[in-house]
mmCIF file of C-alpha atoms in Angstrom:
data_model
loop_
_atom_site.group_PDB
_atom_site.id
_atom_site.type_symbol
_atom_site.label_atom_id
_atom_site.label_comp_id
_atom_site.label_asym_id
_atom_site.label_seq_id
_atom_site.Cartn_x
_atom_site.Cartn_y
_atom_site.Cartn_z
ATOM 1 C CA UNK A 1 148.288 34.318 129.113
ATOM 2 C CA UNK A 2 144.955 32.816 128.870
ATOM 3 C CA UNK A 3 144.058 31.408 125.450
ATOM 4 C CA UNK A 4 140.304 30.913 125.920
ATOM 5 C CA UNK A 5 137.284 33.069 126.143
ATOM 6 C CA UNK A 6 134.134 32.426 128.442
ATOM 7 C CA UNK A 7 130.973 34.461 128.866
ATOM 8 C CA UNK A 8 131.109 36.730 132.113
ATOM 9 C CA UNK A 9 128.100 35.712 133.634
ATOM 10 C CA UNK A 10 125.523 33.554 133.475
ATOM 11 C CA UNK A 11 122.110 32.231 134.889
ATOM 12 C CA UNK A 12 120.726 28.605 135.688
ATOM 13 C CA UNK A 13 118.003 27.558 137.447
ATOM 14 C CA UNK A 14 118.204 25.246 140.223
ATOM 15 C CA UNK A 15 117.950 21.690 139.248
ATOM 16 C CA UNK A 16 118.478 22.667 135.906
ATOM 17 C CA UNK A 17 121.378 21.803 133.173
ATOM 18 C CA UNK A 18 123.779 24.388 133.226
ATOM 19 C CA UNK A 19 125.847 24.721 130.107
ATOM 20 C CA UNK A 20 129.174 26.673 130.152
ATOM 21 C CA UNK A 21 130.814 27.617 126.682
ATOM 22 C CA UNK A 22 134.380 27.885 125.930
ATOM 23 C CA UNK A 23 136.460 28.840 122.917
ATOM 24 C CA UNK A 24 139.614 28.017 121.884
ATOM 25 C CA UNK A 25 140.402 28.753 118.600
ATOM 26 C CA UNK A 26 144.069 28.532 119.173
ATOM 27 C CA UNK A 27 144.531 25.444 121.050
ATOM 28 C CA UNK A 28 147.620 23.019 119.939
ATOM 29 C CA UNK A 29 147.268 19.383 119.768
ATOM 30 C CA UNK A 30 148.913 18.306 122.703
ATOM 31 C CA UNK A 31 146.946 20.758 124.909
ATOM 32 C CA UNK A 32 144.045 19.743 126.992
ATOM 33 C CA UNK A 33 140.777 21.301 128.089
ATOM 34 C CA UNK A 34 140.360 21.987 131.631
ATOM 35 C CA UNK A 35 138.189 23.308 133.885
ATOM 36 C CA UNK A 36 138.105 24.631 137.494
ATOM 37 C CA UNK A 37 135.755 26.316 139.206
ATOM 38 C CA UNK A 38 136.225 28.825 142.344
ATOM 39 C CA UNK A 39 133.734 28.972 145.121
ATOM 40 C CA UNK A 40 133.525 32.500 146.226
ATOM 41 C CA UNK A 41 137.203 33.232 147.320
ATOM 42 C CA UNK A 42 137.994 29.443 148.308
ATOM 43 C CA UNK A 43 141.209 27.648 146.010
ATOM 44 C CA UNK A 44 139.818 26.826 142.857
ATOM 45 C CA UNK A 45 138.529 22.846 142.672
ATOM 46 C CA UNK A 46 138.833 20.625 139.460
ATOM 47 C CA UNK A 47 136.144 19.739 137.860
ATOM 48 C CA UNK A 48 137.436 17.862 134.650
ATOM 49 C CA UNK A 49 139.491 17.602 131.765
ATOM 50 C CA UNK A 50 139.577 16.659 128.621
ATOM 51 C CA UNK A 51 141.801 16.353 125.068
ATOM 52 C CA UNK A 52 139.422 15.330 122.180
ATOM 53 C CA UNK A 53 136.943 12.861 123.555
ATOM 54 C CA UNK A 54 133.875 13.817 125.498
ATOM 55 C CA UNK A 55 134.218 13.012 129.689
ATOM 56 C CA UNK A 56 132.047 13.000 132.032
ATOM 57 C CA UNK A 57 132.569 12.676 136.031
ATOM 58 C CA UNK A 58 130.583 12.603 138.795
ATOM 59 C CA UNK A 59 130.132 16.735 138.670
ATOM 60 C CA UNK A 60 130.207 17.395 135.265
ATOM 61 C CA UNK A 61 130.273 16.486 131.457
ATOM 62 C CA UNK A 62 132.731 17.907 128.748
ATOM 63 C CA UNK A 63 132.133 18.043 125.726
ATOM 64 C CA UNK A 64 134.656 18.903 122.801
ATOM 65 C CA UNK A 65 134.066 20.154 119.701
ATOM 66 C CA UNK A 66 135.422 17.985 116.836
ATOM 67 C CA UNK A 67 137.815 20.556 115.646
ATOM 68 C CA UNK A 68 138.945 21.511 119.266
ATOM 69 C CA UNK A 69 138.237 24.736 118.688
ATOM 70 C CA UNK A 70 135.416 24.840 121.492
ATOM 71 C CA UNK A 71 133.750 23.122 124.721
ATOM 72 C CA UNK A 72 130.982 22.978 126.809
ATOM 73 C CA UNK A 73 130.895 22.300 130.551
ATOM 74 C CA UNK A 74 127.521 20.775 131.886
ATOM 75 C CA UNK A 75 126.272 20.657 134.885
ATOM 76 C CA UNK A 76 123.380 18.306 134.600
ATOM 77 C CA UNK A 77 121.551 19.374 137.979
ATOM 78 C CA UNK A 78 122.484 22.373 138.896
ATOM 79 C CA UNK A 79 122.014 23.608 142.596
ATOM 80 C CA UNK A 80 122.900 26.717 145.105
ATOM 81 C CA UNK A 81 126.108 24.866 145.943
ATOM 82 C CA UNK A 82 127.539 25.184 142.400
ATOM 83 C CA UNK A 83 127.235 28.906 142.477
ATOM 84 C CA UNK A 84 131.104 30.052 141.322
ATOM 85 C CA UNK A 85 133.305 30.970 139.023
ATOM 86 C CA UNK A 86 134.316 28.601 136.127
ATOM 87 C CA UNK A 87 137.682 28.541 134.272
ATOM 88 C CA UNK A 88 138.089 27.308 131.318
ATOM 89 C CA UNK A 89 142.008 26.482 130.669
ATOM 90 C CA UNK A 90 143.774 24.954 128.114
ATOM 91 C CA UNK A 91 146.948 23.652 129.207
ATOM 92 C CA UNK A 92 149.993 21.228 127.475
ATOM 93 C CA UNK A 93 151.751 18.567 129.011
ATOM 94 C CA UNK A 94 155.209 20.521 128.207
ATOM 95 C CA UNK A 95 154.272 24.123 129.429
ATOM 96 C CA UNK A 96 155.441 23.151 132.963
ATOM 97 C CA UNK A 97 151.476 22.990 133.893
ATOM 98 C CA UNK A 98 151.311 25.778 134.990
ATOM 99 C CA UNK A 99 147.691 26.770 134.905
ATOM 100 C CA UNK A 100 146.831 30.493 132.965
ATOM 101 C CA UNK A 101 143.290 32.002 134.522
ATOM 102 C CA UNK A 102 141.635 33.947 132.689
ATOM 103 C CA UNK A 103 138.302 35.580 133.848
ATOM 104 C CA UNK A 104 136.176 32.692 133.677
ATOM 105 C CA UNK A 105 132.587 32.573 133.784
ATOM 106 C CA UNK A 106 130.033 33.551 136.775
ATOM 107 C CA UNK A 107 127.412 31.486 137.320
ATOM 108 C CA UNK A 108 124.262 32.222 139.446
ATOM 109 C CA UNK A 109 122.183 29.441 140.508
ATOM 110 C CA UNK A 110 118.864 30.562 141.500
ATOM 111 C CA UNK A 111 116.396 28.962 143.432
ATOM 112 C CA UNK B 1 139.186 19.446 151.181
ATOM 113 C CA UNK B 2 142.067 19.095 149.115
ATOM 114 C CA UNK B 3 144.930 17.819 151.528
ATOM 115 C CA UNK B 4 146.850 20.662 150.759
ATOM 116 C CA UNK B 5 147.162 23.378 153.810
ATOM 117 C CA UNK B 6 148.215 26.703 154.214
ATOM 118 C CA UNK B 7 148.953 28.657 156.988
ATOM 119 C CA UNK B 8 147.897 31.792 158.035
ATOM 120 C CA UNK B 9 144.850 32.094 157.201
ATOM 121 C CA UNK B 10 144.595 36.064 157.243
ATOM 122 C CA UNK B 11 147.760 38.259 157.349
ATOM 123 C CA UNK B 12 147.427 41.738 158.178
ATOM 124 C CA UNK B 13 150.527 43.785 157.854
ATOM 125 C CA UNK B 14 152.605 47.148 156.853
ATOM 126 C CA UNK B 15 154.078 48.688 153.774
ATOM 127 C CA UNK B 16 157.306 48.070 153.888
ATOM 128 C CA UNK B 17 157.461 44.928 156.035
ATOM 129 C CA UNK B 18 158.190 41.131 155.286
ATOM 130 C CA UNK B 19 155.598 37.947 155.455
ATOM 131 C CA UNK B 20 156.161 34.538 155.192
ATOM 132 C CA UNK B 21 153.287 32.134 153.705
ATOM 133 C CA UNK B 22 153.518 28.348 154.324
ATOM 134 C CA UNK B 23 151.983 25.701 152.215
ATOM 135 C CA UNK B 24 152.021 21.998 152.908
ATOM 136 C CA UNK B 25 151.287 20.091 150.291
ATOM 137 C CA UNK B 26 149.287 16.470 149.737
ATOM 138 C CA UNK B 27 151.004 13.901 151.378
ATOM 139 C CA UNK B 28 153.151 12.327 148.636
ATOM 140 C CA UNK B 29 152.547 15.121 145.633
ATOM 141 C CA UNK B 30 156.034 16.763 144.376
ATOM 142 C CA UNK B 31 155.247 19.511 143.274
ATOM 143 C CA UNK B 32 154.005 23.216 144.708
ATOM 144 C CA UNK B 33 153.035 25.845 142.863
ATOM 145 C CA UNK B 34 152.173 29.381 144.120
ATOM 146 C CA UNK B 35 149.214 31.313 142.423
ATOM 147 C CA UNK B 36 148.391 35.076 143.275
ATOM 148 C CA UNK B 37 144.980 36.616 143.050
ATOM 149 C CA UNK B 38 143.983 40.281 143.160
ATOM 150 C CA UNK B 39 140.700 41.807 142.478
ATOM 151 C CA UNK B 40 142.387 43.791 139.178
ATOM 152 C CA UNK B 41 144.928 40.931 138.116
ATOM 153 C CA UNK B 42 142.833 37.729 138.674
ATOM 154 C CA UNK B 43 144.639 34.591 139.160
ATOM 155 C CA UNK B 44 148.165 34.296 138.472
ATOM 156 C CA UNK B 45 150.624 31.964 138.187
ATOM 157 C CA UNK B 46 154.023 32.775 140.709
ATOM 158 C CA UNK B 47 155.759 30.092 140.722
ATOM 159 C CA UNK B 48 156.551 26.812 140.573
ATOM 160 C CA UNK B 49 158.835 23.564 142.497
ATOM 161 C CA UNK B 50 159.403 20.271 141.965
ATOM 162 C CA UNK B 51 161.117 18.125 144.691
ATOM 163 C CA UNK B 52 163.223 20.879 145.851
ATOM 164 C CA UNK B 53 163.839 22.577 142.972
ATOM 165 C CA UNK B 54 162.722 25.741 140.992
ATOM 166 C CA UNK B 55 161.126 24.625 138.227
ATOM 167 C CA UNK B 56 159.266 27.558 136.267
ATOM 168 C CA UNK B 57 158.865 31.409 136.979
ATOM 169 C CA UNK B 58 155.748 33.171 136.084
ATOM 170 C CA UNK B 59 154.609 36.726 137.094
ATOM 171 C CA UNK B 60 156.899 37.002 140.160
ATOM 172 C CA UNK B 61 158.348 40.092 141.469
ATOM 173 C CA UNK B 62 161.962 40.240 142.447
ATOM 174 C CA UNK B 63 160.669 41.464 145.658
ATOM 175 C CA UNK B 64 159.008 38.051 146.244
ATOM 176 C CA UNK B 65 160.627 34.335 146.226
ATOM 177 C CA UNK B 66 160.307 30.519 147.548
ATOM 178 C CA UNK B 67 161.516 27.762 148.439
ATOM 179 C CA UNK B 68 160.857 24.084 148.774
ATOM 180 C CA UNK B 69 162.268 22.293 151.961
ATOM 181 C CA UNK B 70 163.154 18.413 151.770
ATOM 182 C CA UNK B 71 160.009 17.643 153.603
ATOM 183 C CA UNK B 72 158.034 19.180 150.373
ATOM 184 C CA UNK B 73 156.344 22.318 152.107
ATOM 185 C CA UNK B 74 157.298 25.252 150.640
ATOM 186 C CA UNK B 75 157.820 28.594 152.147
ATOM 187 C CA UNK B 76 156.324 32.010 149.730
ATOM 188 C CA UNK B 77 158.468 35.115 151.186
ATOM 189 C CA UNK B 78 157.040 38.414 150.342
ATOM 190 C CA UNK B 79 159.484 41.491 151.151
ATOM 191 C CA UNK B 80 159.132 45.701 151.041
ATOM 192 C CA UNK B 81 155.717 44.691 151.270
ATOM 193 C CA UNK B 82 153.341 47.249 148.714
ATOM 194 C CA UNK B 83 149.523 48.189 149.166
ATOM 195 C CA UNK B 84 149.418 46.368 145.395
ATOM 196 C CA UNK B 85 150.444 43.488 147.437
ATOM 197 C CA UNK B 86 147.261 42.954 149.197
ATOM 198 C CA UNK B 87 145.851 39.618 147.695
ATOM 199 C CA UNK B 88 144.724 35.850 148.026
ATOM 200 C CA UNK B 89 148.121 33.670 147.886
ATOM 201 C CA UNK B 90 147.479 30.050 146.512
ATOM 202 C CA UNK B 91 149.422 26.995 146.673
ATOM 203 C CA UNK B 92 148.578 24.070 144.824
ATOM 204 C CA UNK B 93 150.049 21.004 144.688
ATOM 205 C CA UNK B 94 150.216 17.486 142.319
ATOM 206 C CA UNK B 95 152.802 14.673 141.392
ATOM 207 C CA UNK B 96 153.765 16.672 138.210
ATOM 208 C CA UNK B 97 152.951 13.699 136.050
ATOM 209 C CA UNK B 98 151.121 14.458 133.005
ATOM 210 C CA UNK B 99 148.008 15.691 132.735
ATOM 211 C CA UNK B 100 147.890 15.357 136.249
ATOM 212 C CA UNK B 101 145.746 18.166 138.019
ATOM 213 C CA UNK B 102 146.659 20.896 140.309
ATOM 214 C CA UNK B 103 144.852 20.285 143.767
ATOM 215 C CA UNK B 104 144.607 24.163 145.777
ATOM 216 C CA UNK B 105 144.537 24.780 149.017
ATOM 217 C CA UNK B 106 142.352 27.099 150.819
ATOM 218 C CA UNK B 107 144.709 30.342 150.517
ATOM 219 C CA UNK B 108 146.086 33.599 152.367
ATOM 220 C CA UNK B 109 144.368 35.986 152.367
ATOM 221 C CA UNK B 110 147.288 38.785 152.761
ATOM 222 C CA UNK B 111 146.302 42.980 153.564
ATOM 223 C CA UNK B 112 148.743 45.354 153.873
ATOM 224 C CA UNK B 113 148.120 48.801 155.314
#
């Protein structure tokens, strides 16, 4: 079962940061943060992952709250292309990985 | 793209009939695991294999199975096929070393009539 909880939808404006909450009051200390996003009905891609330190990648940021409670995804320029929907997992190392979906997030881009 | 494949693309079948999916996954990665998504259920986990082996069980029916060959592709069998069936059918695949992640392919898209 999905332990997090995302916002439904949400709006950015091309070119624009695009900052995707998270929470997960629940999460353990040996599980990370990840997040995938799906591209209208293709497999979902990675974007990143994290445990308690902030990452960053060539698509995105993460940033983790200090009690691991929460998290932000940014997108720093956000454009058409990144129009999807974004999961937010958390996941530990002895679950198997298998990954639990939950709704995730919509995000518009709009020109 | 991912490296990981799956073939057919689209399936269009019966109630009551049997389908086969096929997923290869990235050349060297261990590990497949099957993911089911319908528009009321979302993504779900099926299943999982490592090397050959059954490794975890999630939300699969009894009607459903797998199975991973020696040369790592893995075979998704779908029997007594139900209208509820009609989905997407993932595979992903990885190395199943930790914290390693899952890399999808680009589905099945499975109707039945």
């Amino acid at each position: 079962d999905a332990k997090t909880t995302q916002p439904p939808s949400m709006d950015c404006a091309e070119g624009r940061a695009a900052n995707l909450p998270c929470n997960h009051s629940t999460i353990s200390g040996n599980e990370y943060v990840y997040w995938y996003r799906q591209i209208h009905s293709q497999g979902p891609q990675y974007i990143i992952h994290g445990l308690k330190n902030n990452e960053t990648n060539e698509m995105a940021s993460l940033i983790i709250t200090e009690d691991r409670k929460s998290s932000t995804l940014i997108l720093p320029h956000a454009t058409l292309r990144d129009t999807a929907v974004y999961y937010c997992i958390v996941s530990a190392q002895n679950n198997d990985y298998k990954l639990s979906f939950g709704a995730g997030t919509t995000v518009t881009v709009r020109a | 793209d991912s490296g990981v494949t799956q073939t057919p693309k689209h399936l269009i079948t019966a109630t009551g009939q049997r389908v086969t999916l096929r997923c290869s996954p990235r050349s060297g990665d261990l590990s497949v695991y099957w993911y089911q998504q319908s528009l009321d259920q979302g993504l779900q986990f099926l299943i999982h294999y490592y090397n050959g082996e059954e490794r975890a069980k999630g939300n699969i029916l009894e009607r459903f199975s797998a199975q991973q060959f020696p040369d790592l592709h893995s075979e998704l069998n779908l029997s007594s096929l139900e209208l509820g069936d009609s989905a997407l059918y993932f595979c992903a695949s990885n190395l199943n070393r930790d914290e390693e992640t899952q890399y999808f392919g680009p589905g099945t898209r499975l109707l039945v009539l």
